[in-house]
């Protein structure tokens, strides 16, 4: 049985399944995708069934059974000792609760002192819980391959690799709406991403401590490394040089994952139309910012890659 999160490249999964099939020609393969209940699973099954012009990555690979689970990865998802390979990319930074508001910022990367410590503690609790859930699920000898957003050895993280910091831009623009009295100060303070970016030391701590519950559960770290993947919109802009085109392509991708955080901060006393107008104004300002001075903008990925094995 394999377990994966949605959204991953269909070519990658095809390659993985073909290799697996060549190693085990006759065994059934059960593939379970997991995401939160609000996730649009229909997109996933379009790629599996090859609808609307998208080819199915299962074509020509028989005896594969695909299921979806709408359970949080903070809990056990599949029965104990049934999982051979677990895969997750860019997801584990979502913590189960926001431990505190962040003074003067919208993300933990801008938190200091006790507020930063509170995120670190929440991140450690959730990391241990997530690993223990996977430890129960894995068969002895099974592996987890995790591509986690984090903070690398040079202090870089998503959208902050030397140019304009994406999260600082979010903070400045959101604060600008409060200064212009488009939103209230309460709404300004209410926007906090439910995320914690762990450092390599934080990711590896449960494996280095042989007295930890994670180590006792049999999980062993086989590999860890950090990598930066360049923002495709910024890379394309470097080639075409059209700032408006860059901004028009780049901002919707930021909006796709950040909008729920800002939407949730808006007062429920506002009508839906008012809230949508504020969000349009917010992302419109971000687009104007990038179109007007595009240099340095971009959302480079900073990943901490981990390979973990369950001891036999
Ligand atoms: C940045 S997207 C990454 C999607 C995909 N893995 C990829 O690499 O393109 C993060 C995903 O994690 C999901 N997610 C967040 N918290 C989760 C949780 N507690 N349990 C399961 N999925 C979660 C989100 O719904 C979202 O689909």
Short mmCIF file of N, CA and C in Angstrom, two decimals, residues 151-301:
data_model
loop_
_atom_site.label_atom_id
_atom_site.label_comp_id
_atom_site.label_asym_id
_atom_site.label_seq_id
_atom_site.Cartn_x
_atom_site.Cartn_y
_atom_site.Cartn_z
N UNK A 151 13.17 25.99 6.66
CA UNK A 151 14.18 27.06 6.65
C UNK A 151 15.53 26.39 6.47
N UNK A 152 16.27 26.82 5.44
CA UNK A 152 17.53 26.12 5.17
C UNK A 152 18.70 26.70 5.97
N UNK A 153 19.88 26.17 5.74
CA UNK A 153 21.07 26.52 6.51
C UNK A 153 21.42 27.99 6.35
N UNK A 154 20.94 28.61 5.26
CA UNK A 154 21.22 30.05 5.05
C UNK A 154 20.06 30.93 5.47
N UNK A 155 19.09 30.33 6.18
CA UNK A 155 17.94 31.11 6.68
C UNK A 155 16.91 31.40 5.61
N UNK A 156 17.00 30.74 4.46
CA UNK A 156 16.03 30.99 3.37
C UNK A 156 14.77 30.15 3.59
N UNK A 157 13.67 30.67 3.11
CA UNK A 157 12.40 29.93 3.16
C UNK A 157 11.54 30.38 1.99
N UNK A 158 10.35 29.79 1.87
CA UNK A 158 9.48 30.05 0.71
C UNK A 158 9.34 31.55 0.43
N UNK A 159 9.70 31.94 -0.78
CA UNK A 159 9.51 33.35 -1.18
C UNK A 159 10.48 34.30 -0.51
N UNK A 160 11.53 33.78 0.12
CA UNK A 160 12.51 34.66 0.77
C UNK A 160 13.89 34.04 0.58
N UNK A 161 14.46 34.29 -0.59
CA UNK A 161 15.75 33.67 -0.93
C UNK A 161 16.76 34.73 -1.39
N UNK A 162 16.52 35.97 -0.97
CA UNK A 162 17.49 37.02 -1.34
C UNK A 162 16.87 38.24 -1.98
N UNK A 163 15.69 38.06 -2.62
CA UNK A 163 15.03 39.21 -3.24
C UNK A 163 14.00 39.81 -2.28
N UNK A 164 12.87 40.22 -2.83
CA UNK A 164 11.78 40.75 -1.99
C UNK A 164 11.17 39.59 -1.21
N UNK A 165 10.96 39.77 0.09
CA UNK A 165 10.34 38.70 0.88
C UNK A 165 8.83 38.68 0.63
N UNK A 166 8.34 37.53 0.18
CA UNK A 166 6.91 37.41 -0.13
C UNK A 166 6.03 37.65 1.12
N UNK A 167 6.43 37.08 2.26
CA UNK A 167 5.59 37.24 3.45
C UNK A 167 5.65 38.67 3.98
N UNK A 168 6.80 39.36 3.79
CA UNK A 168 6.85 40.78 4.18
C UNK A 168 5.94 41.60 3.26
N UNK A 169 5.89 41.21 1.99
CA UNK A 169 5.00 41.93 1.05
C UNK A 169 3.54 41.72 1.47
N UNK A 170 3.19 40.48 1.83
CA UNK A 170 1.83 40.21 2.33
C UNK A 170 1.53 41.12 3.53
N UNK A 171 2.48 41.16 4.49
CA UNK A 171 2.28 41.97 5.70
C UNK A 171 2.09 43.45 5.35
N UNK A 172 2.97 43.97 4.49
CA UNK A 172 2.92 45.40 4.16
C UNK A 172 1.60 45.76 3.48
N UNK A 173 1.18 44.89 2.55
CA UNK A 173 -0.04 45.20 1.80
C UNK A 173 -1.29 45.07 2.68
N UNK A 174 -1.29 44.05 3.57
CA UNK A 174 -2.43 43.85 4.47
C UNK A 174 -2.51 45.02 5.47
N UNK A 175 -1.35 45.40 5.98
CA UNK A 175 -1.27 46.54 6.90
C UNK A 175 -1.69 47.83 6.20
N UNK A 176 -1.33 47.92 4.93
CA UNK A 176 -1.70 49.11 4.14
C UNK A 176 -3.21 49.25 4.04
N UNK A 177 -3.91 48.12 4.00
CA UNK A 177 -5.39 48.18 3.96
C UNK A 177 -5.93 48.72 5.28
N UNK A 178 -5.27 48.35 6.39
CA UNK A 178 -5.70 48.87 7.69
C UNK A 178 -5.40 50.36 7.79
N UNK A 179 -4.21 50.76 7.33
CA UNK A 179 -3.84 52.19 7.37
C UNK A 179 -4.82 53.02 6.55
N UNK A 180 -5.30 52.42 5.45
CA UNK A 180 -6.25 53.14 4.57
C UNK A 180 -7.70 52.96 5.05
N UNK A 181 -7.86 52.30 6.21
CA UNK A 181 -9.19 52.06 6.82
C UNK A 181 -10.12 51.21 5.94
N UNK A 182 -9.50 50.40 5.08
CA UNK A 182 -10.31 49.44 4.30
C UNK A 182 -10.67 48.26 5.20
N UNK A 183 -9.74 47.89 6.10
CA UNK A 183 -10.01 46.85 7.11
C UNK A 183 -9.75 47.45 8.50
N UNK A 184 -10.25 46.78 9.53
CA UNK A 184 -10.05 47.28 10.90
C UNK A 184 -8.72 46.75 11.45
N UNK A 185 -8.29 47.31 12.57
CA UNK A 185 -7.06 46.83 13.20
C UNK A 185 -7.22 45.39 13.68
N UNK A 186 -8.44 45.03 14.09
CA UNK A 186 -8.70 43.65 14.52
C UNK A 186 -8.52 42.70 13.33
N UNK A 187 -9.01 43.11 12.19
CA UNK A 187 -8.86 42.27 10.99
C UNK A 187 -7.39 42.21 10.57
N UNK A 188 -6.68 43.32 10.74
CA UNK A 188 -5.25 43.32 10.44
C UNK A 188 -4.53 42.26 11.28
N UNK A 189 -4.82 42.24 12.58
CA UNK A 189 -4.13 41.32 13.50
C UNK A 189 -4.59 39.87 13.33
N UNK A 190 -5.78 39.69 12.77
CA UNK A 190 -6.35 38.34 12.70
C UNK A 190 -5.79 37.46 11.60
N UNK A 191 -5.01 38.05 10.70
CA UNK A 191 -4.46 37.25 9.59
C UNK A 191 -3.13 36.62 10.01
N UNK A 192 -3.16 35.32 10.28
CA UNK A 192 -1.93 34.59 10.64
C UNK A 192 -1.97 33.23 9.92
N UNK A 193 -0.94 32.94 9.16
CA UNK A 193 -0.88 31.65 8.45
C UNK A 193 -0.75 30.51 9.47
N UNK A 194 -1.55 29.44 9.33
CA UNK A 194 -1.43 28.30 10.26
C UNK A 194 -0.27 27.40 9.83
N UNK A 195 0.90 27.97 9.84
CA UNK A 195 2.08 27.27 9.32
C UNK A 195 3.28 27.45 10.26
N UNK A 196 4.15 26.45 10.26
CA UNK A 196 5.45 26.61 10.91
C UNK A 196 6.52 26.04 9.99
N UNK A 197 7.47 26.88 9.65
CA UNK A 197 8.61 26.39 8.85
C UNK A 197 9.69 25.93 9.82
N UNK A 198 9.97 24.63 9.76
CA UNK A 198 10.97 24.08 10.66
C UNK A 198 12.36 24.18 10.03
N UNK A 199 13.35 24.28 10.89
CA UNK A 199 14.74 24.23 10.42
C UNK A 199 15.15 22.76 10.28
N UNK A 200 16.32 22.54 9.70
CA UNK A 200 16.83 21.16 9.59
C UNK A 200 17.00 20.56 11.00
N UNK A 201 17.46 21.40 11.94
CA UNK A 201 17.65 20.90 13.32
C UNK A 201 16.30 20.48 13.92
N UNK A 202 15.25 21.24 13.65
CA UNK A 202 13.93 20.88 14.18
C UNK A 202 13.40 19.59 13.53
N UNK A 203 13.61 19.46 12.22
CA UNK A 203 13.14 18.24 11.54
C UNK A 203 13.88 16.99 12.05
N UNK A 204 15.16 17.15 12.35
CA UNK A 204 15.96 15.95 12.66
C UNK A 204 16.02 15.65 14.16
N UNK A 205 15.53 16.58 15.00
CA UNK A 205 15.65 16.41 16.46
C UNK A 205 15.09 15.06 16.96
N UNK A 206 13.89 14.64 16.51
CA UNK A 206 13.35 13.37 17.08
C UNK A 206 14.19 12.15 16.69
N UNK A 207 15.00 12.26 15.63
CA UNK A 207 15.81 11.11 15.19
C UNK A 207 17.17 11.11 15.89
N UNK A 208 17.63 12.31 16.29
CA UNK A 208 18.93 12.39 16.96
C UNK A 208 18.81 11.99 18.43
N UNK A 209 17.61 12.14 18.98
CA UNK A 209 17.40 11.81 20.39
C UNK A 209 16.90 10.37 20.50
N UNK A 210 17.78 9.47 20.92
CA UNK A 210 17.41 8.05 20.95
C UNK A 210 16.39 7.75 22.05
N UNK A 211 16.12 8.74 22.92
CA UNK A 211 15.10 8.56 23.96
C UNK A 211 13.74 9.08 23.49
N UNK A 212 13.65 9.60 22.26
CA UNK A 212 12.39 10.20 21.81
C UNK A 212 11.36 9.13 21.47
N UNK A 213 10.06 9.45 21.60
CA UNK A 213 9.00 8.49 21.22
C UNK A 213 9.10 8.09 19.74
N UNK A 214 9.56 9.01 18.90
CA UNK A 214 9.68 8.71 17.46
C UNK A 214 10.76 7.64 17.24
N UNK A 215 11.85 7.79 17.93
CA UNK A 215 12.94 6.79 17.81
C UNK A 215 12.45 5.45 18.39
N UNK A 216 11.75 5.54 19.53
CA UNK A 216 11.24 4.31 20.16
C UNK A 216 10.24 3.60 19.24
N UNK A 217 9.52 4.40 18.42
CA UNK A 217 8.53 3.81 17.50
C UNK A 217 9.19 3.17 16.29
N UNK A 218 10.52 3.30 16.19
CA UNK A 218 11.25 2.59 15.14
C UNK A 218 11.61 3.44 13.92
N UNK A 219 11.34 4.74 13.95
CA UNK A 219 11.68 5.56 12.77
C UNK A 219 13.15 5.98 12.81
N UNK A 220 13.79 5.84 11.65
CA UNK A 220 15.22 6.20 11.53
C UNK A 220 15.40 7.10 10.32
N UNK A 221 16.20 8.15 10.48
CA UNK A 221 16.44 9.08 9.39
C UNK A 221 17.54 8.52 8.49
N UNK A 222 17.22 8.35 7.21
CA UNK A 222 18.23 7.83 6.27
C UNK A 222 18.91 8.96 5.49
N UNK A 223 18.16 10.05 5.27
CA UNK A 223 18.72 11.09 4.41
C UNK A 223 18.05 12.42 4.72
N UNK A 224 18.82 13.49 4.72
CA UNK A 224 18.24 14.83 4.81
C UNK A 224 19.09 15.79 3.97
N UNK A 225 18.43 16.64 3.22
CA UNK A 225 19.14 17.68 2.48
C UNK A 225 18.18 18.82 2.19
N UNK A 226 18.71 20.00 1.93
CA UNK A 226 17.86 21.14 1.56
C UNK A 226 18.10 21.48 0.09
N UNK A 227 17.04 21.96 -0.55
CA UNK A 227 17.16 22.38 -1.94
C UNK A 227 16.26 23.59 -2.20
N UNK A 228 16.71 24.44 -3.09
CA UNK A 228 15.89 25.58 -3.52
C UNK A 228 15.44 25.31 -4.96
N UNK A 229 14.12 25.42 -5.18
CA UNK A 229 13.57 25.28 -6.53
C UNK A 229 13.09 26.66 -6.96
N UNK A 230 13.64 27.15 -8.06
CA UNK A 230 13.35 28.52 -8.49
C UNK A 230 11.88 28.70 -8.88
N UNK A 231 11.36 29.88 -8.61
CA UNK A 231 9.98 30.21 -8.97
C UNK A 231 9.85 30.24 -10.49
N UNK A 232 8.97 29.42 -11.06
CA UNK A 232 8.87 29.37 -12.53
C UNK A 232 8.42 30.71 -13.14
N UNK A 233 7.60 31.47 -12.41
CA UNK A 233 7.13 32.77 -12.94
C UNK A 233 8.30 33.76 -13.01
N UNK A 234 9.15 33.76 -11.98
CA UNK A 234 10.31 34.67 -11.98
C UNK A 234 11.32 34.24 -13.04
N UNK A 235 11.48 32.94 -13.22
CA UNK A 235 12.41 32.43 -14.24
C UNK A 235 11.92 32.85 -15.63
N UNK A 236 10.60 32.70 -15.85
CA UNK A 236 10.04 33.08 -17.15
C UNK A 236 10.17 34.59 -17.37
N UNK A 237 9.97 35.38 -16.30
CA UNK A 237 10.09 36.84 -16.42
C UNK A 237 11.51 37.23 -16.83
N UNK A 238 12.50 36.53 -16.28
CA UNK A 238 13.89 36.83 -16.64
C UNK A 238 14.11 36.64 -18.13
N UNK A 239 13.32 35.74 -18.75
CA UNK A 239 13.46 35.49 -20.19
C UNK A 239 12.62 36.46 -21.01
N UNK A 240 11.33 36.71 -20.58
CA UNK A 240 10.47 37.54 -21.47
C UNK A 240 10.49 39.02 -21.10
N UNK A 241 10.79 39.37 -19.84
CA UNK A 241 10.94 40.77 -19.45
C UNK A 241 9.66 41.58 -19.39
N UNK A 242 8.49 40.92 -19.47
CA UNK A 242 7.20 41.63 -19.47
C UNK A 242 6.66 41.62 -18.03
N UNK A 243 6.79 42.76 -17.34
CA UNK A 243 6.43 42.82 -15.91
C UNK A 243 4.94 42.58 -15.68
N UNK A 244 4.09 43.12 -16.57
CA UNK A 244 2.64 42.95 -16.39
C UNK A 244 2.27 41.47 -16.53
N UNK A 245 2.88 40.80 -17.52
CA UNK A 245 2.61 39.37 -17.73
C UNK A 245 3.06 38.56 -16.50
N UNK A 246 4.21 38.91 -15.97
CA UNK A 246 4.73 38.25 -14.78
C UNK A 246 3.72 38.39 -13.63
N UNK A 247 3.29 39.64 -13.38
CA UNK A 247 2.38 39.90 -12.26
C UNK A 247 1.04 39.18 -12.45
N UNK A 248 0.55 39.15 -13.69
CA UNK A 248 -0.75 38.50 -13.96
C UNK A 248 -0.70 36.99 -13.74
N UNK A 249 0.47 36.40 -13.98
CA UNK A 249 0.60 34.95 -13.78
C UNK A 249 0.95 34.60 -12.34
N UNK A 250 1.78 35.43 -11.73
CA UNK A 250 2.33 35.13 -10.41
C UNK A 250 1.31 35.30 -9.28
N UNK A 251 0.56 36.41 -9.28
CA UNK A 251 -0.33 36.70 -8.15
C UNK A 251 -1.44 35.65 -8.00
N UNK A 252 -2.08 35.16 -9.07
CA UNK A 252 -3.11 34.12 -8.86
C UNK A 252 -2.57 32.87 -8.17
N UNK A 253 -1.30 32.52 -8.40
CA UNK A 253 -0.78 31.32 -7.73
C UNK A 253 -0.59 31.60 -6.24
N UNK A 254 -0.19 32.82 -5.88
CA UNK A 254 -0.11 33.17 -4.45
C UNK A 254 -1.50 33.16 -3.82
N UNK A 255 -2.45 33.71 -4.59
CA UNK A 255 -3.82 33.83 -4.08
C UNK A 255 -4.44 32.46 -3.82
N UNK A 256 -4.08 31.47 -4.67
CA UNK A 256 -4.71 30.15 -4.59
C UNK A 256 -4.53 29.51 -3.21
N UNK A 257 -3.41 29.77 -2.54
CA UNK A 257 -3.20 29.12 -1.25
C UNK A 257 -3.24 30.09 -0.06
N UNK A 258 -3.08 31.40 -0.33
CA UNK A 258 -3.04 32.34 0.81
C UNK A 258 -4.39 32.97 1.11
N UNK A 259 -5.29 32.98 0.14
CA UNK A 259 -6.54 33.71 0.29
C UNK A 259 -7.37 33.28 1.52
N UNK A 260 -7.47 31.95 1.84
CA UNK A 260 -8.27 31.57 3.01
C UNK A 260 -7.82 32.25 4.30
N UNK A 261 -6.51 32.52 4.42
CA UNK A 261 -6.00 33.15 5.65
C UNK A 261 -6.53 34.57 5.78
N UNK A 262 -6.49 35.34 4.69
CA UNK A 262 -6.94 36.72 4.75
C UNK A 262 -8.47 36.79 4.79
N UNK A 263 -9.12 35.86 4.08
CA UNK A 263 -10.59 35.83 4.10
C UNK A 263 -11.09 35.55 5.52
N UNK A 264 -10.42 34.64 6.21
CA UNK A 264 -10.86 34.27 7.57
C UNK A 264 -10.68 35.42 8.55
N UNK A 265 -9.76 36.33 8.25
CA UNK A 265 -9.50 37.45 9.16
C UNK A 265 -10.56 38.54 9.05
N UNK A 266 -11.32 38.52 7.96
CA UNK A 266 -12.32 39.57 7.76
C UNK A 266 -13.56 39.30 8.61
N UNK A 267 -14.13 40.36 9.14
CA UNK A 267 -15.27 40.24 10.05
C UNK A 267 -16.46 39.57 9.36
N UNK A 268 -17.12 38.68 10.13
CA UNK A 268 -18.31 38.02 9.58
C UNK A 268 -19.49 38.99 9.50
N UNK A 269 -19.31 40.18 10.09
CA UNK A 269 -20.37 41.19 9.99
C UNK A 269 -20.41 41.80 8.58
N UNK A 270 -19.33 41.61 7.83
CA UNK A 270 -19.31 42.13 6.45
C UNK A 270 -20.10 41.19 5.54
N UNK A 271 -20.67 41.75 4.50
CA UNK A 271 -21.35 40.89 3.53
C UNK A 271 -20.29 40.14 2.72
N UNK A 272 -20.71 39.07 2.06
CA UNK A 272 -19.78 38.31 1.23
C UNK A 272 -19.21 39.19 0.13
N UNK A 273 -20.06 40.03 -0.45
CA UNK A 273 -19.61 40.92 -1.53
C UNK A 273 -18.54 41.88 -1.02
N UNK A 274 -18.72 42.39 0.20
CA UNK A 274 -17.71 43.30 0.77
C UNK A 274 -16.39 42.58 0.97
N UNK A 275 -16.49 41.36 1.48
CA UNK A 275 -15.24 40.60 1.74
C UNK A 275 -14.51 40.30 0.43
N UNK A 276 -15.27 39.91 -0.58
CA UNK A 276 -14.63 39.61 -1.88
C UNK A 276 -13.99 40.86 -2.47
N UNK A 277 -14.65 42.01 -2.28
CA UNK A 277 -14.11 43.27 -2.82
C UNK A 277 -12.79 43.61 -2.12
N UNK A 278 -12.72 43.36 -0.81
CA UNK A 278 -11.48 43.65 -0.07
C UNK A 278 -10.35 42.73 -0.55
N UNK A 279 -10.70 41.47 -0.74
CA UNK A 279 -9.67 40.51 -1.19
C UNK A 279 -9.20 40.87 -2.60
N UNK A 280 -10.12 41.27 -3.46
CA UNK A 280 -9.73 41.69 -4.81
C UNK A 280 -8.79 42.90 -4.73
N UNK A 281 -9.11 43.83 -3.82
CA UNK A 281 -8.28 45.04 -3.65
C UNK A 281 -6.87 44.64 -3.18
N UNK A 282 -6.84 43.73 -2.22
CA UNK A 282 -5.56 43.28 -1.64
C UNK A 282 -4.66 42.65 -2.72
N UNK A 283 -5.21 41.68 -3.43
CA UNK A 283 -4.37 41.01 -4.44
C UNK A 283 -4.13 41.92 -5.65
N UNK A 284 -5.06 42.84 -5.91
CA UNK A 284 -4.85 43.83 -6.97
C UNK A 284 -3.65 44.71 -6.65
N UNK A 285 -3.55 45.09 -5.35
CA UNK A 285 -2.40 45.92 -4.93
C UNK A 285 -1.09 45.14 -5.09
N UNK A 286 -1.16 43.84 -4.75
CA UNK A 286 0.07 43.02 -4.89
C UNK A 286 0.47 42.95 -6.38
N UNK A 287 -0.54 42.77 -7.23
CA UNK A 287 -0.24 42.68 -8.67
C UNK A 287 0.37 44.00 -9.18
N UNK A 288 -0.18 45.13 -8.72
CA UNK A 288 0.36 46.43 -9.14
C UNK A 288 1.79 46.60 -8.65
N UNK A 289 2.03 46.12 -7.42
CA UNK A 289 3.38 46.22 -6.85
C UNK A 289 4.39 45.48 -7.73
N UNK A 290 4.03 44.25 -8.11
CA UNK A 290 4.94 43.42 -8.91
C UNK A 290 5.07 44.00 -10.33
N UNK A 291 3.95 44.44 -10.89
CA UNK A 291 4.00 44.98 -12.26
C UNK A 291 4.84 46.25 -12.30
N UNK A 292 4.78 47.04 -11.20
CA UNK A 292 5.50 48.32 -11.17
C UNK A 292 6.98 48.16 -10.89
N UNK A 293 7.34 47.22 -10.04
CA UNK A 293 8.77 47.00 -9.72
C UNK A 293 9.00 45.50 -9.55
N UNK A 294 9.11 44.79 -10.66
CA UNK A 294 9.10 43.31 -10.61
C UNK A 294 10.39 42.67 -10.06
N UNK A 295 11.49 43.43 -10.09
CA UNK A 295 12.76 42.81 -9.71
C UNK A 295 12.73 42.27 -8.28
N UNK A 296 13.18 41.05 -8.11
CA UNK A 296 13.31 40.46 -6.78
C UNK A 296 12.08 39.71 -6.31
N UNK A 297 10.93 39.89 -6.99
CA UNK A 297 9.74 39.14 -6.59
C UNK A 297 9.84 37.70 -7.08
N UNK A 298 9.15 36.80 -6.40
CA UNK A 298 9.16 35.40 -6.81
C UNK A 298 8.91 34.52 -5.60
N UNK A 299 8.45 33.31 -5.87
CA UNK A 299 8.18 32.36 -4.77
C UNK A 299 9.05 31.12 -4.97
N UNK A 300 10.37 31.32 -4.71
CA UNK A 300 11.25 30.15 -4.75
C UNK A 300 10.83 29.19 -3.65
N UNK A 301 10.85 27.90 -3.96
CA UNK A 301 10.57 26.88 -2.95
C UNK A 301 11.86 26.58 -2.18
#
